[in-house]
Structures are given as C-alpha cells and as structure tokens.
Coordinates of C-alpha atoms in Angstrom, one line a residue:
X1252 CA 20.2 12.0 17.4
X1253 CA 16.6 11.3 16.4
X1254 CA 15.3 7.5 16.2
X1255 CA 12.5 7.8 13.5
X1256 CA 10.3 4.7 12.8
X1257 CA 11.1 2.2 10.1
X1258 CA 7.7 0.9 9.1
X1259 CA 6.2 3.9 7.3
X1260 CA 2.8 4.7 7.4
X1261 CA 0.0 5.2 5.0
X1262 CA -3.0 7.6 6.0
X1263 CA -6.4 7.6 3.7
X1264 CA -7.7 11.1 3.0
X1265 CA -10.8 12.3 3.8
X1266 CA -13.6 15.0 5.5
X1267 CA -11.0 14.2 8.7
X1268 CA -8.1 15.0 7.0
X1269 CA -8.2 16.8 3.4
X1270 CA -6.9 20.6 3.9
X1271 CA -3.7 22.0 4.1
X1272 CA -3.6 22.2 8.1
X1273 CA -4.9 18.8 8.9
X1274 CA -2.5 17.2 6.1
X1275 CA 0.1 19.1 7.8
X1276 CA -0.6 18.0 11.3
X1277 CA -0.8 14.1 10.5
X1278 CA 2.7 14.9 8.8
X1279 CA 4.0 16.0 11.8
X1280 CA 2.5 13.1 13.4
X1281 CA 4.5 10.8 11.3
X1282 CA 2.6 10.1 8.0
X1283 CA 4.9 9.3 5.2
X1284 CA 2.2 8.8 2.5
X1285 CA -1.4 9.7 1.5
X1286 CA -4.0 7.2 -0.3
X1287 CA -6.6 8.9 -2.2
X1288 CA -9.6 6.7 -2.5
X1289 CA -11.2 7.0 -5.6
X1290 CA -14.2 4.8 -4.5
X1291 CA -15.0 8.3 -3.3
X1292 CA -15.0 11.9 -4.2
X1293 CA -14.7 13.8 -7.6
X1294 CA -11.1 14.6 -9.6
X1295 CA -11.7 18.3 -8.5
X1296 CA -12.0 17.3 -4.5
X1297 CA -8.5 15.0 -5.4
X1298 CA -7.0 17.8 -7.0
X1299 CA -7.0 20.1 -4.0
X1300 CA -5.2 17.3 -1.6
X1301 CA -2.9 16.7 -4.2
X1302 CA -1.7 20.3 -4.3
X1303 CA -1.8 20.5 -0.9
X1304 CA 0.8 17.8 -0.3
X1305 CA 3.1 19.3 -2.8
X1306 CA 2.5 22.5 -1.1
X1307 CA 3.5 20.9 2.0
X1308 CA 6.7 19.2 0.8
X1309 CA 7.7 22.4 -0.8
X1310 CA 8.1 24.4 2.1
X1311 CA 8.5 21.7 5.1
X1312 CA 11.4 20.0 2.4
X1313 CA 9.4 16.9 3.1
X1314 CA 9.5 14.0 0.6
X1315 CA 5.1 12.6 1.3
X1316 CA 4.1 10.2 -1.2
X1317 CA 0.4 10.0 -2.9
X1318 CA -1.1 6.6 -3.5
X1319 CA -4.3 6.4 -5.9
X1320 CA -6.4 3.8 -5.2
X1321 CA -8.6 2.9 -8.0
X1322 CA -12.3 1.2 -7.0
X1323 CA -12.1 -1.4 -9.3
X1324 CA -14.3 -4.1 -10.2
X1325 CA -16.7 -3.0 -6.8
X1326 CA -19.9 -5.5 -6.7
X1327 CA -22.4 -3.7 -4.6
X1328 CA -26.2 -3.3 -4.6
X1329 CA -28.3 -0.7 -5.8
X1330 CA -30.7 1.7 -3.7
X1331 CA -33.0 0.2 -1.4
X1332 CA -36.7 1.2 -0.6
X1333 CA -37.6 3.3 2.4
X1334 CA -33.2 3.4 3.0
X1335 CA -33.4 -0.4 4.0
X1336 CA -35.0 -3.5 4.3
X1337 CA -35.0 -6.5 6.5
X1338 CA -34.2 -10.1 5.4
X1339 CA -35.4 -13.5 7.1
X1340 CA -33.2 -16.5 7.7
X1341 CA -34.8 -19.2 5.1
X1342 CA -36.8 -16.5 3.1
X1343 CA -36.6 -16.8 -0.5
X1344 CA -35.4 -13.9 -2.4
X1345 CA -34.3 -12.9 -6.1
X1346 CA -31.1 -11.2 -6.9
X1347 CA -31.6 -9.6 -10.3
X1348 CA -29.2 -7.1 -12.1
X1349 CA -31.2 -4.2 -13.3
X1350 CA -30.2 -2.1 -10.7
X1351 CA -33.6 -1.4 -9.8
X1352 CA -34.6 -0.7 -6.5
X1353 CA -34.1 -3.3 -3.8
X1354 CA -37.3 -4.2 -1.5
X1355 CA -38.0 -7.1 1.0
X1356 CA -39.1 -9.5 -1.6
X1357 CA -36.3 -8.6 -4.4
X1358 CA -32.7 -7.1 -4.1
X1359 CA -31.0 -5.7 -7.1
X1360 CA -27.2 -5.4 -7.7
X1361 CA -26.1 -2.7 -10.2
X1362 CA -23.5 -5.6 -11.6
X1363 CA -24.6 -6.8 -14.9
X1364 CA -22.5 -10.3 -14.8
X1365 CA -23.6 -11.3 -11.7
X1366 CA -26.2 -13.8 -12.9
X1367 CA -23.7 -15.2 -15.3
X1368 CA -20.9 -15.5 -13.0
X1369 CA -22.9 -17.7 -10.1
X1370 CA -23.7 -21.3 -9.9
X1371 CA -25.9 -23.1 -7.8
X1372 CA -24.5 -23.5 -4.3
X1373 CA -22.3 -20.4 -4.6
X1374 CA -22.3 -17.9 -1.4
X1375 CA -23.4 -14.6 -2.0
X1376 CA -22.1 -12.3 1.0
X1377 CA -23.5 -8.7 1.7
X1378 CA -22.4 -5.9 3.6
X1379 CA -18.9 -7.1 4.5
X1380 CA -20.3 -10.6 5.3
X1381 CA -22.6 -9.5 7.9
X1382 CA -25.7 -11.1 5.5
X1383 CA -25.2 -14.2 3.5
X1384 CA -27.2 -15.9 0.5
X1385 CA -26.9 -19.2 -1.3
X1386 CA -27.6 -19.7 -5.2
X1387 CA -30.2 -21.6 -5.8
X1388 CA -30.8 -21.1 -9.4
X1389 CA -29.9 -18.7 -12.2
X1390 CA -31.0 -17.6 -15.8
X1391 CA -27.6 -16.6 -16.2
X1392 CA -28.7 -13.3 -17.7
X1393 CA -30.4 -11.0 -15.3
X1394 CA -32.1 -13.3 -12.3
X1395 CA -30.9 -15.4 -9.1
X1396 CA -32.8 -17.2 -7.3
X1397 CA -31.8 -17.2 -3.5
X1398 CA -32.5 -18.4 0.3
X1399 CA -31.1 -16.7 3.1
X1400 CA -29.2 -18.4 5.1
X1401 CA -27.9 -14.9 7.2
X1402 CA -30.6 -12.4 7.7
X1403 CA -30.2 -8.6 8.9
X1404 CA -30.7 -5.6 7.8
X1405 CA -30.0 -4.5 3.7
X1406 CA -28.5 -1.1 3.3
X1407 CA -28.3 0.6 0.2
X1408 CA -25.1 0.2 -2.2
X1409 CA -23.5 -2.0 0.0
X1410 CA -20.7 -4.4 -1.4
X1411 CA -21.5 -8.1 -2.5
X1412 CA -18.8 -10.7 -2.8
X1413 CA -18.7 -13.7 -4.4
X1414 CA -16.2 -15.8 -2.5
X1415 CA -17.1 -19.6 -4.7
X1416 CA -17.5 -17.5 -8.0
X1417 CA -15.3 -16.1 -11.0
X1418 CA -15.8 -12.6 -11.4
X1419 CA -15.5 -11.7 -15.1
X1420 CA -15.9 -8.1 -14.6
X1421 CA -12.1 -6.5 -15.7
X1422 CA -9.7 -5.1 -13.1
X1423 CA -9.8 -1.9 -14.8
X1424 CA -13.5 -0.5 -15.1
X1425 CA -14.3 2.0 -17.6
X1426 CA -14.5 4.2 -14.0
X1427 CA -10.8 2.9 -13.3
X1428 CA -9.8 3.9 -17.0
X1429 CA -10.7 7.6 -16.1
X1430 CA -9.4 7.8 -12.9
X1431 CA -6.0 6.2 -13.8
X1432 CA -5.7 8.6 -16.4
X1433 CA -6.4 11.5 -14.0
X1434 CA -3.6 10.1 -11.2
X1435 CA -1.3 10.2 -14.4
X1436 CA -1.7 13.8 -15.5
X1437 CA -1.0 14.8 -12.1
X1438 CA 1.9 12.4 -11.5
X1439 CA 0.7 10.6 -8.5
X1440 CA 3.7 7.9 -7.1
X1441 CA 2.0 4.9 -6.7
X1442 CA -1.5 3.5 -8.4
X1443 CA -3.2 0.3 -6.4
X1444 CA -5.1 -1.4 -8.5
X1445 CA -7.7 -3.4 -6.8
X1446 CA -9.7 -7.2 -7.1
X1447 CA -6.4 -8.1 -8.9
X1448 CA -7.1 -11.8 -9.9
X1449 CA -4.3 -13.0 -12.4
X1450 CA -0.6 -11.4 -13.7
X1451 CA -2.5 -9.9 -16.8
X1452 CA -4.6 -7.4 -14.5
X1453 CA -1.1 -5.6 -13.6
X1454 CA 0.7 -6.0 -17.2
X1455 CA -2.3 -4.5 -18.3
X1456 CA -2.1 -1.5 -16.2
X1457 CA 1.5 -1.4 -16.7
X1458 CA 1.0 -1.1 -20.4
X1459 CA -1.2 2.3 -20.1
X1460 CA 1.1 3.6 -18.1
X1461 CA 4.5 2.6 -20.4
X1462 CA 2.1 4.5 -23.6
X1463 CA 1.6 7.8 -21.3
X1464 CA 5.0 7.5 -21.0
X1465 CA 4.8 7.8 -16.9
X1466 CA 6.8 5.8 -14.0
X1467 CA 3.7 5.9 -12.1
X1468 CA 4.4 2.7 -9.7
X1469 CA 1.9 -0.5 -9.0
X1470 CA 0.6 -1.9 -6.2
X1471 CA -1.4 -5.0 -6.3
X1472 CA -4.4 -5.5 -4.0
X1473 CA -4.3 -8.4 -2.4
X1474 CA -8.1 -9.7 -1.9
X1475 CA -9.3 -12.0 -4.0
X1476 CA -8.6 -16.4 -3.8
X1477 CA -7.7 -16.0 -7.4
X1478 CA -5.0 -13.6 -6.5
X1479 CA -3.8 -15.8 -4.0
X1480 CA -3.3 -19.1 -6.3
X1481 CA -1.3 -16.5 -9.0
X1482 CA 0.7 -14.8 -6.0
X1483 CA 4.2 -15.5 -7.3
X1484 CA 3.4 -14.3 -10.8
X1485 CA 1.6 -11.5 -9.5
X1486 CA 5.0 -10.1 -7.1
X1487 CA 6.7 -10.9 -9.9
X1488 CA 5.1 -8.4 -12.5
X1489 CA 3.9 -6.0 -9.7
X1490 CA 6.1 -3.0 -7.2
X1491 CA 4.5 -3.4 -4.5
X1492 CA 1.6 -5.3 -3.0
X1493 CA -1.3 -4.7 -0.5
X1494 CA -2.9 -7.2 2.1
X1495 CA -6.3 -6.2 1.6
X1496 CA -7.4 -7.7 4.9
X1497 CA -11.0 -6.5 4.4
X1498 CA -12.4 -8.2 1.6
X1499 CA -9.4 -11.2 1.5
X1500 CA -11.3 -12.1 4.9
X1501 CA -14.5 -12.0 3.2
X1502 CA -14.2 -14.2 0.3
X1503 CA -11.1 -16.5 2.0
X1504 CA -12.8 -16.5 5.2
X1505 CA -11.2 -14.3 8.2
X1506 CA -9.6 -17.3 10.0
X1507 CA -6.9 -17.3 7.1
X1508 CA -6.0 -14.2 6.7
X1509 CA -3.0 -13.9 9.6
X1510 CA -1.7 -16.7 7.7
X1511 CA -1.8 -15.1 4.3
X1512 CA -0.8 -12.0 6.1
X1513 CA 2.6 -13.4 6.7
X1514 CA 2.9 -15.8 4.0
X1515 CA 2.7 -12.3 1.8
X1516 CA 4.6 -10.5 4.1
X1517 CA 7.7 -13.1 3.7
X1518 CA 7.5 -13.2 -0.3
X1519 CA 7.3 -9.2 -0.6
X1520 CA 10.5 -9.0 1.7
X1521 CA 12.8 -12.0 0.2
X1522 CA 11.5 -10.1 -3.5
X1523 CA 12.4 -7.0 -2.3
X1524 CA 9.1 -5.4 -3.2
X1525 CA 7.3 -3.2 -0.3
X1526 CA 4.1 -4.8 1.2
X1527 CA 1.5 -3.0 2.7
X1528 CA -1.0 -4.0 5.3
X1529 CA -4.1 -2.5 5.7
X1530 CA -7.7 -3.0 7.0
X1531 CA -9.0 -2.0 10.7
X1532 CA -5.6 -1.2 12.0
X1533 CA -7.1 0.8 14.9
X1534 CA -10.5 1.0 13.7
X1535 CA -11.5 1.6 17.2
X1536 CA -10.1 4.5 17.0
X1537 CA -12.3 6.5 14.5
X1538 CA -14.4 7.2 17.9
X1539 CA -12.1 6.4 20.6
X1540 CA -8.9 8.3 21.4
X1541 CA -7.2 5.1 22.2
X1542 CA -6.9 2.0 20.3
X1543 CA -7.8 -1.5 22.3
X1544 CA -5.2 -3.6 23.4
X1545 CA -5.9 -6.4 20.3
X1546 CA -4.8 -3.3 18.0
X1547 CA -1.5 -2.2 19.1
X1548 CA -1.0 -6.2 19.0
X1549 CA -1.7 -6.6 15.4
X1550 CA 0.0 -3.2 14.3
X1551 CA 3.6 -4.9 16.1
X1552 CA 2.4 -8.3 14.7
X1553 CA 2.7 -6.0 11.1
X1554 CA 5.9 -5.1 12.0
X1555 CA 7.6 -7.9 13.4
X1556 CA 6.3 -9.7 10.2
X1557 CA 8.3 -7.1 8.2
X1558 CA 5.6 -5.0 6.5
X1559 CA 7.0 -1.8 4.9
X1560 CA 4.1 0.1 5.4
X1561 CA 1.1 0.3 8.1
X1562 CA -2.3 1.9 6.0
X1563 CA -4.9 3.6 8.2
X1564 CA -8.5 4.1 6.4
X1565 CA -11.4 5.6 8.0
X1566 CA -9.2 6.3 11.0
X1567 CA -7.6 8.9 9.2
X1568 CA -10.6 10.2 6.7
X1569 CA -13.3 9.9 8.8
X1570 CA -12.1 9.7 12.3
X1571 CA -13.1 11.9 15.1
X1572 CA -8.8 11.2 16.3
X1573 CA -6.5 11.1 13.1
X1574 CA -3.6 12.6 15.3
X1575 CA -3.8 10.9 17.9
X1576 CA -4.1 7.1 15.8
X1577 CA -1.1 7.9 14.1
X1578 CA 0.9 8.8 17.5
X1579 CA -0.6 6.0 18.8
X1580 CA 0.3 3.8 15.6
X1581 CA 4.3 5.4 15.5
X1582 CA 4.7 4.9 19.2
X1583 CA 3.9 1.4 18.7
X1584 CA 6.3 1.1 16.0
X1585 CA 9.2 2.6 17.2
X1586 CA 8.5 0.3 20.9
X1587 CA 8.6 -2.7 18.3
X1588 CA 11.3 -1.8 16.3
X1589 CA 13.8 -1.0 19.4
X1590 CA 13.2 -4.5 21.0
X1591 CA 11.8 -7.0 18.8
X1592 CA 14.5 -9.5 16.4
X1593 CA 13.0 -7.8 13.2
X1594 CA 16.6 -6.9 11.7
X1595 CA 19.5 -8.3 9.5
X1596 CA 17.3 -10.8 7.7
X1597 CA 19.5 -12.0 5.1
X1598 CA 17.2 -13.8 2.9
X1599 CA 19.7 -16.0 0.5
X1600 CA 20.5 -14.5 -3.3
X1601 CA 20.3 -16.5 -6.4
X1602 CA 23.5 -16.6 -8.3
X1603 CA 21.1 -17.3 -11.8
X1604 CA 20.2 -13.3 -11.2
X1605 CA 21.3 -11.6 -13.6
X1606 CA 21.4 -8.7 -10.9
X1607 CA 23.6 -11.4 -8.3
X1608 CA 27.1 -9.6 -8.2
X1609 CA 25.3 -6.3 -7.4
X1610 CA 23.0 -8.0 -5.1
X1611 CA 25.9 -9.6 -3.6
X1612 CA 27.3 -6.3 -2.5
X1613 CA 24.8 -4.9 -1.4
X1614 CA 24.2 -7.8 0.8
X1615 CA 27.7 -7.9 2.1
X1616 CA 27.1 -4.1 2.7
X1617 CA 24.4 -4.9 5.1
X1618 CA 26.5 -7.5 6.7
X1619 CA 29.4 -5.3 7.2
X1620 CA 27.1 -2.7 9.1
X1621 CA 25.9 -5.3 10.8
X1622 CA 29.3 -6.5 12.1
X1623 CA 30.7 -3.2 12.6
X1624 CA 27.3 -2.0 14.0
X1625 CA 27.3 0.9 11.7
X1626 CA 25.5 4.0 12.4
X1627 CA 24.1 4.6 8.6
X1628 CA 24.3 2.7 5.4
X1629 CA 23.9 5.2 2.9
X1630 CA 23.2 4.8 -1.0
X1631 CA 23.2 6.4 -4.2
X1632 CA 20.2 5.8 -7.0
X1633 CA 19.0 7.1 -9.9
X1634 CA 16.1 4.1 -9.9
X1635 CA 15.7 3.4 -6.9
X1636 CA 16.9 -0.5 -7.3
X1637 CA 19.8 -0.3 -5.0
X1638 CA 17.3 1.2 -2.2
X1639 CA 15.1 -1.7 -2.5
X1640 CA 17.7 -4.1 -2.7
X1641 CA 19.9 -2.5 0.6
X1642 CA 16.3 -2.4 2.9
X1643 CA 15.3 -6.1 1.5
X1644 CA 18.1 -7.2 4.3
X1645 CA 16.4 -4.8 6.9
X1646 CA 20.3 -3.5 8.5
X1647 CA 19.3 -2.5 12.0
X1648 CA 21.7 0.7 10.9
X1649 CA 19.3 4.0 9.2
X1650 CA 19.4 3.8 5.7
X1651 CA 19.9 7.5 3.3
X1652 CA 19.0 7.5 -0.2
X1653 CA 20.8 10.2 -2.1
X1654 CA 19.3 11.1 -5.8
X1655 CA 18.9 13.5 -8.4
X1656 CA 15.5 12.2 -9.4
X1657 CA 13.1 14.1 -7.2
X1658 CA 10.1 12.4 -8.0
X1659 CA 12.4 9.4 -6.8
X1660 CA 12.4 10.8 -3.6
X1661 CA 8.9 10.4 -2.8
X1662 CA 8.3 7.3 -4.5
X1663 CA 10.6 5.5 -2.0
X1664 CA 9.0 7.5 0.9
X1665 CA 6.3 4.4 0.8
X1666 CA 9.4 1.9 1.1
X1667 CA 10.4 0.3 5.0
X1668 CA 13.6 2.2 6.4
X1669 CA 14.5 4.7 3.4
X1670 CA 15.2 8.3 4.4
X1671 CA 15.9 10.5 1.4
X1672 CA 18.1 12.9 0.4
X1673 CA 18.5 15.1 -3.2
X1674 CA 21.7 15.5 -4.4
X1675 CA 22.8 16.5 -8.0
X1676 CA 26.9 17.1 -7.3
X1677 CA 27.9 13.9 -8.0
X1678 CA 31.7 14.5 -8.8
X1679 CA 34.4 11.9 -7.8
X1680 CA 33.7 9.0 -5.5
X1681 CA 36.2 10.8 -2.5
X1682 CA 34.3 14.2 -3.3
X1683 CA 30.7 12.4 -3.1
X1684 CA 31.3 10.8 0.0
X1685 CA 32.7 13.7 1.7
X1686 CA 30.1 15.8 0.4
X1687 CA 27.1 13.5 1.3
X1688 CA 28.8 12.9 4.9
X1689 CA 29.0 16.6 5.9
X1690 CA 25.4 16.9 4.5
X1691 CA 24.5 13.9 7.2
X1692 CA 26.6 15.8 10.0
X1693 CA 24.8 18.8 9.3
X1694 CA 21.6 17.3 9.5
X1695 CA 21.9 15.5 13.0
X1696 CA 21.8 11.8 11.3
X1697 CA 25.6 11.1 12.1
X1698 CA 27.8 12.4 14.4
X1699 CA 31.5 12.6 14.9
X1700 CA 32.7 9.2 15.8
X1701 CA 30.0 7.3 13.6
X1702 CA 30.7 4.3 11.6
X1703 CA 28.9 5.0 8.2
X1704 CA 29.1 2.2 5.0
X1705 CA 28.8 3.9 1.3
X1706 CA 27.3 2.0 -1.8
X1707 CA 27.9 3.7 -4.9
X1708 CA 29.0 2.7 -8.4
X1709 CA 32.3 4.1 -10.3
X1710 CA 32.5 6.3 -12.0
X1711 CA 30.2 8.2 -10.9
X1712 CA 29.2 9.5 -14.1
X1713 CA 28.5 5.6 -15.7
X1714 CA 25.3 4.8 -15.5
X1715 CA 25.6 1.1 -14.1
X1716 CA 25.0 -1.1 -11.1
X1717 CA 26.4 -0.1 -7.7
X1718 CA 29.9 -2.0 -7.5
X1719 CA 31.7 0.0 -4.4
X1720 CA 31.8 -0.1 -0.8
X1721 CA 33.3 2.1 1.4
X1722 CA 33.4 2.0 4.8
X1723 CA 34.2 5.2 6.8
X1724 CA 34.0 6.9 10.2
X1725 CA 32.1 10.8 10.6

C-alpha cells in the first residue's frame, strides 16, 4: 500500500509552471494546491490556470486546490531613472509620494500615506531590507526627509516596509476589491489576504464574501508586528493562516521569525485551523537542481513543528527545476514524517465548547487508533468540521474524508493528512460503512486484515454533529 505525505504542499504558479502539462507534471510530483499570485498577471492569464486545474481534476479524479493570493496593501517605489540608482551611506535623500521618478538625489514611493504614517526615527527598509533609511523629518503630506544609513543599489518598484510605523492603507485595496471579486466568480477554495494587521481586516473580507453568497475560505497572512500582538483574535476569526516568513522577517527582524514560526505553528494546530509556511523554502533551487543542506533542514523543521502545508514561490513559477523541488520537498517529508515524534498530539479540549462532546469523540477516535494502531481513521462531512477536528490530533493512522460536497473535497486538499473521497449513498450506518470500506479495499488504502475506526453521526440523514464510532477490521 502506498505511504503518501501528510504535510501537503502549496506550489505558486507561474512562466515555470502555468499550462496544462507542466500543472500536470508538478501534480504528479506531489502538489496538492496551487497559489495564484495576484501581485502578478491579468484575470485572463488566471483564468487559463484555473481551467486548467479543473481540467486536470476532471480527468486524473484528482481533488487540487487553488489559493488566491491578493497583493494587498504593497508599499513599493515607483520607477527609477536610467533602471537604477546608487545610494551612499550618510547621504541625505527625500522620500516623497508623487510617484515620480526616483533619481540619486530623490526617491519616490507610489504610496500616498507614507509621509503621514512616519515619524522621526522610524526605519524605512527597501528592497527586502537590503537598503535602509531613517526619518528625519516629515510634512506629513507628500515629503520625507531621510539619511541613509544602508546604501546599495535602488531598483525600480521595489517594496518598502515600515517596520516602527502604522500603515493606514486598508487590507483590501481597491486592486484587492477587484481581484477578490474575480477569485469569487470563478469559485476559487481559499483567498489569502495579505498585510493583515487587526481581526477587522478578515471580518471585513468575510463580509463580501457572506453578501456574494460564496464559502470561499480565508487565510490570514502572517507579516506584519501588528498581526502578531492581535494573533489570537486573528485565528480566531480567520481558516487558516500563513507565516509569511518574507516580510515578517523584514519588519520583526529575521532573528524572530523561527520563534514566531513555531509559536504560530502551535496555536494553528491546538485551534485546529491549517497553517502554512512559506518563504525561501528551497529558494536555491530556482537555479540549482538540489536544494542546500540548511533547506531540507527547515522544510523538516516545518514539519516536525506541525505545519499543514509547505508553500514553494518562485521555485515553482519561475524556477529553472519545479519538478525536481517538489520531489526533493515530498522526499523530505515523507523521511520526516516516518521517523520523527510528530504524531498523536492530543492537545487538551475545553469542556466550555459548545462543540466539546463532539470534540471529545473525535478525540477518543484518535486515541483508539492510536492504541489499536489502526490502519485508517475514516470520516464523514458535509462541512468539513469533523476533518479538521480528527487531523488537529495528527493520528499516525491515514485519514479519508467521505462527502457529497465536491467543492468540499478540494478545499480540504490544503489541510495536513486529509485524503478525500466523494460519496453521495449515504443509507444506514451498517450500509455506509460497508460501502465506504469496500470503496478503500478497492482503492489499495486498506487491505484485508486492517484495523479501520469510523466517525459518523446517526442517522445518517440528520444533519448534526458526528456522535458514533465504530471500530472495524477490512
């Protein structure tokens, strides 16, 4: 029978990657979702990738998820003279925002509010942190007045942080607003919102999505120190977050961002809401066909922290080796996950949940195949509540999702363990669990002699909370 990796894995679309054939091979590589970056690229060019994933789990019966990612609240320069310009440690230099073009003596940001949002003494970090400026005064209308403290070279439309300010630019740009409302039309999965900064950011999405009348689901970028002071509100309100490792590290400072890493990792999993982690993965591997020995160290580091999903970027949308980093990135996995202790985490319940006697057997469900070292614990959703709730205890046994909600199906795809099946039959609980267990002997994921633990709720017709387990052998 085949071991298949637990920790899914998110690929970013691009030139590398965005026809039918290439989607197709990184599938059958291992990719269980695709991100479409809407920092780049028109609707028409997302369009096309879109139908060619549906194409591809139409006739591979394949269940691939799409992610939107909406730019959000980007600050970045404007163009610069002659394609780039050189700045001098101690040079004086104003910032203003006309997004004019930027020259030695003046750079220009096409952010309106950045003037406003600065103080004296703030950092101002270009290019990914690479160049660094320090407020020395502002109108607070359209001009900063800066000294270099970290020269280089200024390229054009690169992005500007503002780790010691308040941003008061909106999570959802008027951009965002259009996008979002594309990635609806077409039904996309999952929407990550980016720069989210406070709980309000993702009601506020949810809200637009609740009045189109759309289960579109929300992940919340992780990459702001705002975000990181509201982080209990923010899993709270959100279905999912992402450690934004990229810009966190630039406006928290890279030193803290293993920490965080975990410290997110750990509240996702005991909140049963998936985590993603992402940033320079295997960045190496965009030109190299191997990745260095410090990535395959922080891809296990992902897992054994208990991150659902593993995201690749340019690796897989610009990378000369998209193949090959996600067969590097699922061998590592599946090495991880067949020695290291990353199973039957348990993480306590809270009786006060309205949700607890559910909860509580689906806990014990995961116990039981833990003591009876069960091949499969298998479960049956229409919302997808009981999946999340089963993996949140990571069983060591494989986990089957059985559903009549098809869209369901590829939702969970994003989700740490889940395998997914549809089924629409559901008759009487002995009839079910017959049924489902031939469809799992047919398919090579149990064999005779197996130990396999049901969750379902009776009757099978009510629509309630799962309150049944059954313990059988294939």
């Amino acid at each position: 029978m085949e071991f298949f990796n637990k920790t899914k894995v998110l690929a970013t679309v691009g030139p590398a990657s965005n026809n039918y054939e290439r989607l197709l091979a990184l599938v059958n590589a291992g990719v269980n979702a695709f991100r479409l970056n809407f920092s780049h690229g028109a609707h028409e060019e997302h369009l096309k990738v879109i139908n060619f994933v549906r194409e591809i789990n139409r006739q591979h019966n394949t269940n691939i998820c799409l992610v939107q990612d909406l730019q959000g609240p980007k600050i970045r320069l404007g163009d610069v003279e002659n394609g780039s310009v050189e700045i001098k440690e101690g040079q004086r230099i104003k910032l203003t925002c006309d997004g004019s073009i930027s020259t030695q003596h003046k750079l220009s940001t096409i952010y309106t509010g950045l003037a406003s949002d600065v103080k004296p003494g703030d950092a101002i970090l270009l290019d990914d942190g690479k160049l660094e400026l320090k407020v020395i005064e502002t109108d607070g209308v359209m001009e900063v007045e800066t000294e270099v403290v970290y020269g280089g070279i200024v390229k054009p439309r690169k992005g500007i942080n503002l780790p010691d300010s308040s941003v008061s630019a909106p999570s959802l740009t008027e951009k965002d607003l259009r996008d979002l409302h594309f990635g609806l039309d077409q039904d996309l999965e999952w929407v990550a919102l980016s720069f989210v900064r406070r709980v309000e950011d993702i009601h506020e999405i949810k809200r637009i999505i609740k009045e189109r009348g759309k289960d579109t689901r929300v992940i919340a970028k992780i990459e702001k120190p705002e975000a990181i002071k509201n982080i209990d509100e923010i899993i709270a309100a959100t279905d999912a977050i992402m450690v934004a490792r990229g810009d966190l590290g630039v406006e928290v400072g890279m030193e803290q961002v293993p920490m965080l890493q975990k410290m997110l990792t750990e509240k996702c999993n005991k909140a049963a809401k998936p985590v993603i982690v992402a940033t320079q993965m295997m960045e190496s591997m965009i030109v190299n066909p191997r990745p260095t020995r410090a990535e395959t160290n922080d891809v296990a580091n992902a897992v054994i922290d208990g991150a659902d999903t593993l995201m690749l970027s340019a690796e897989s949308a610009v990378g000369a080796y998209p193949v090959e980093t996600i067969r590097s990135m699922i061998s590592t996995i599946l090495n991880v996950e067949q020695s290291a202790p990353i199973f039957n985490k348990m993480p306590p319940l809270s009786p006060a949940s309205p949700t607890f006697l559910s909860d509580s057997l689906v806990a014990n469900a995961c116990g039981l195949a833990r003591d009876t070292n069960a091949r499969a614990v298998i479960g049956m959703t229409k919302s997808g509540y009981t999946a999340l709730q089963l993996v949140k205890h990571r069983p060591k046994s494989d986990v089957f999702i059985f559903t009549d909600n098809k869209r369901l199906l590829s939702t969970l795809n994003l989700v740490w363990g889940i395998r997914g099946f549809y089924y629409d039959k559901f008759e009487s609980t002995d009839v079910t669990i017959a049924d489902i267990k031939q469809v799992l002997l047919d398919s090579g994921h149990v064999a005779p002699g197996d130990i396999f633990i049901n969750l379902a709720s009776t009757p099978m017709t009510a629509k309630r909370r799962t309150n049944m387990i059954r313990l059988s052998v294939a």
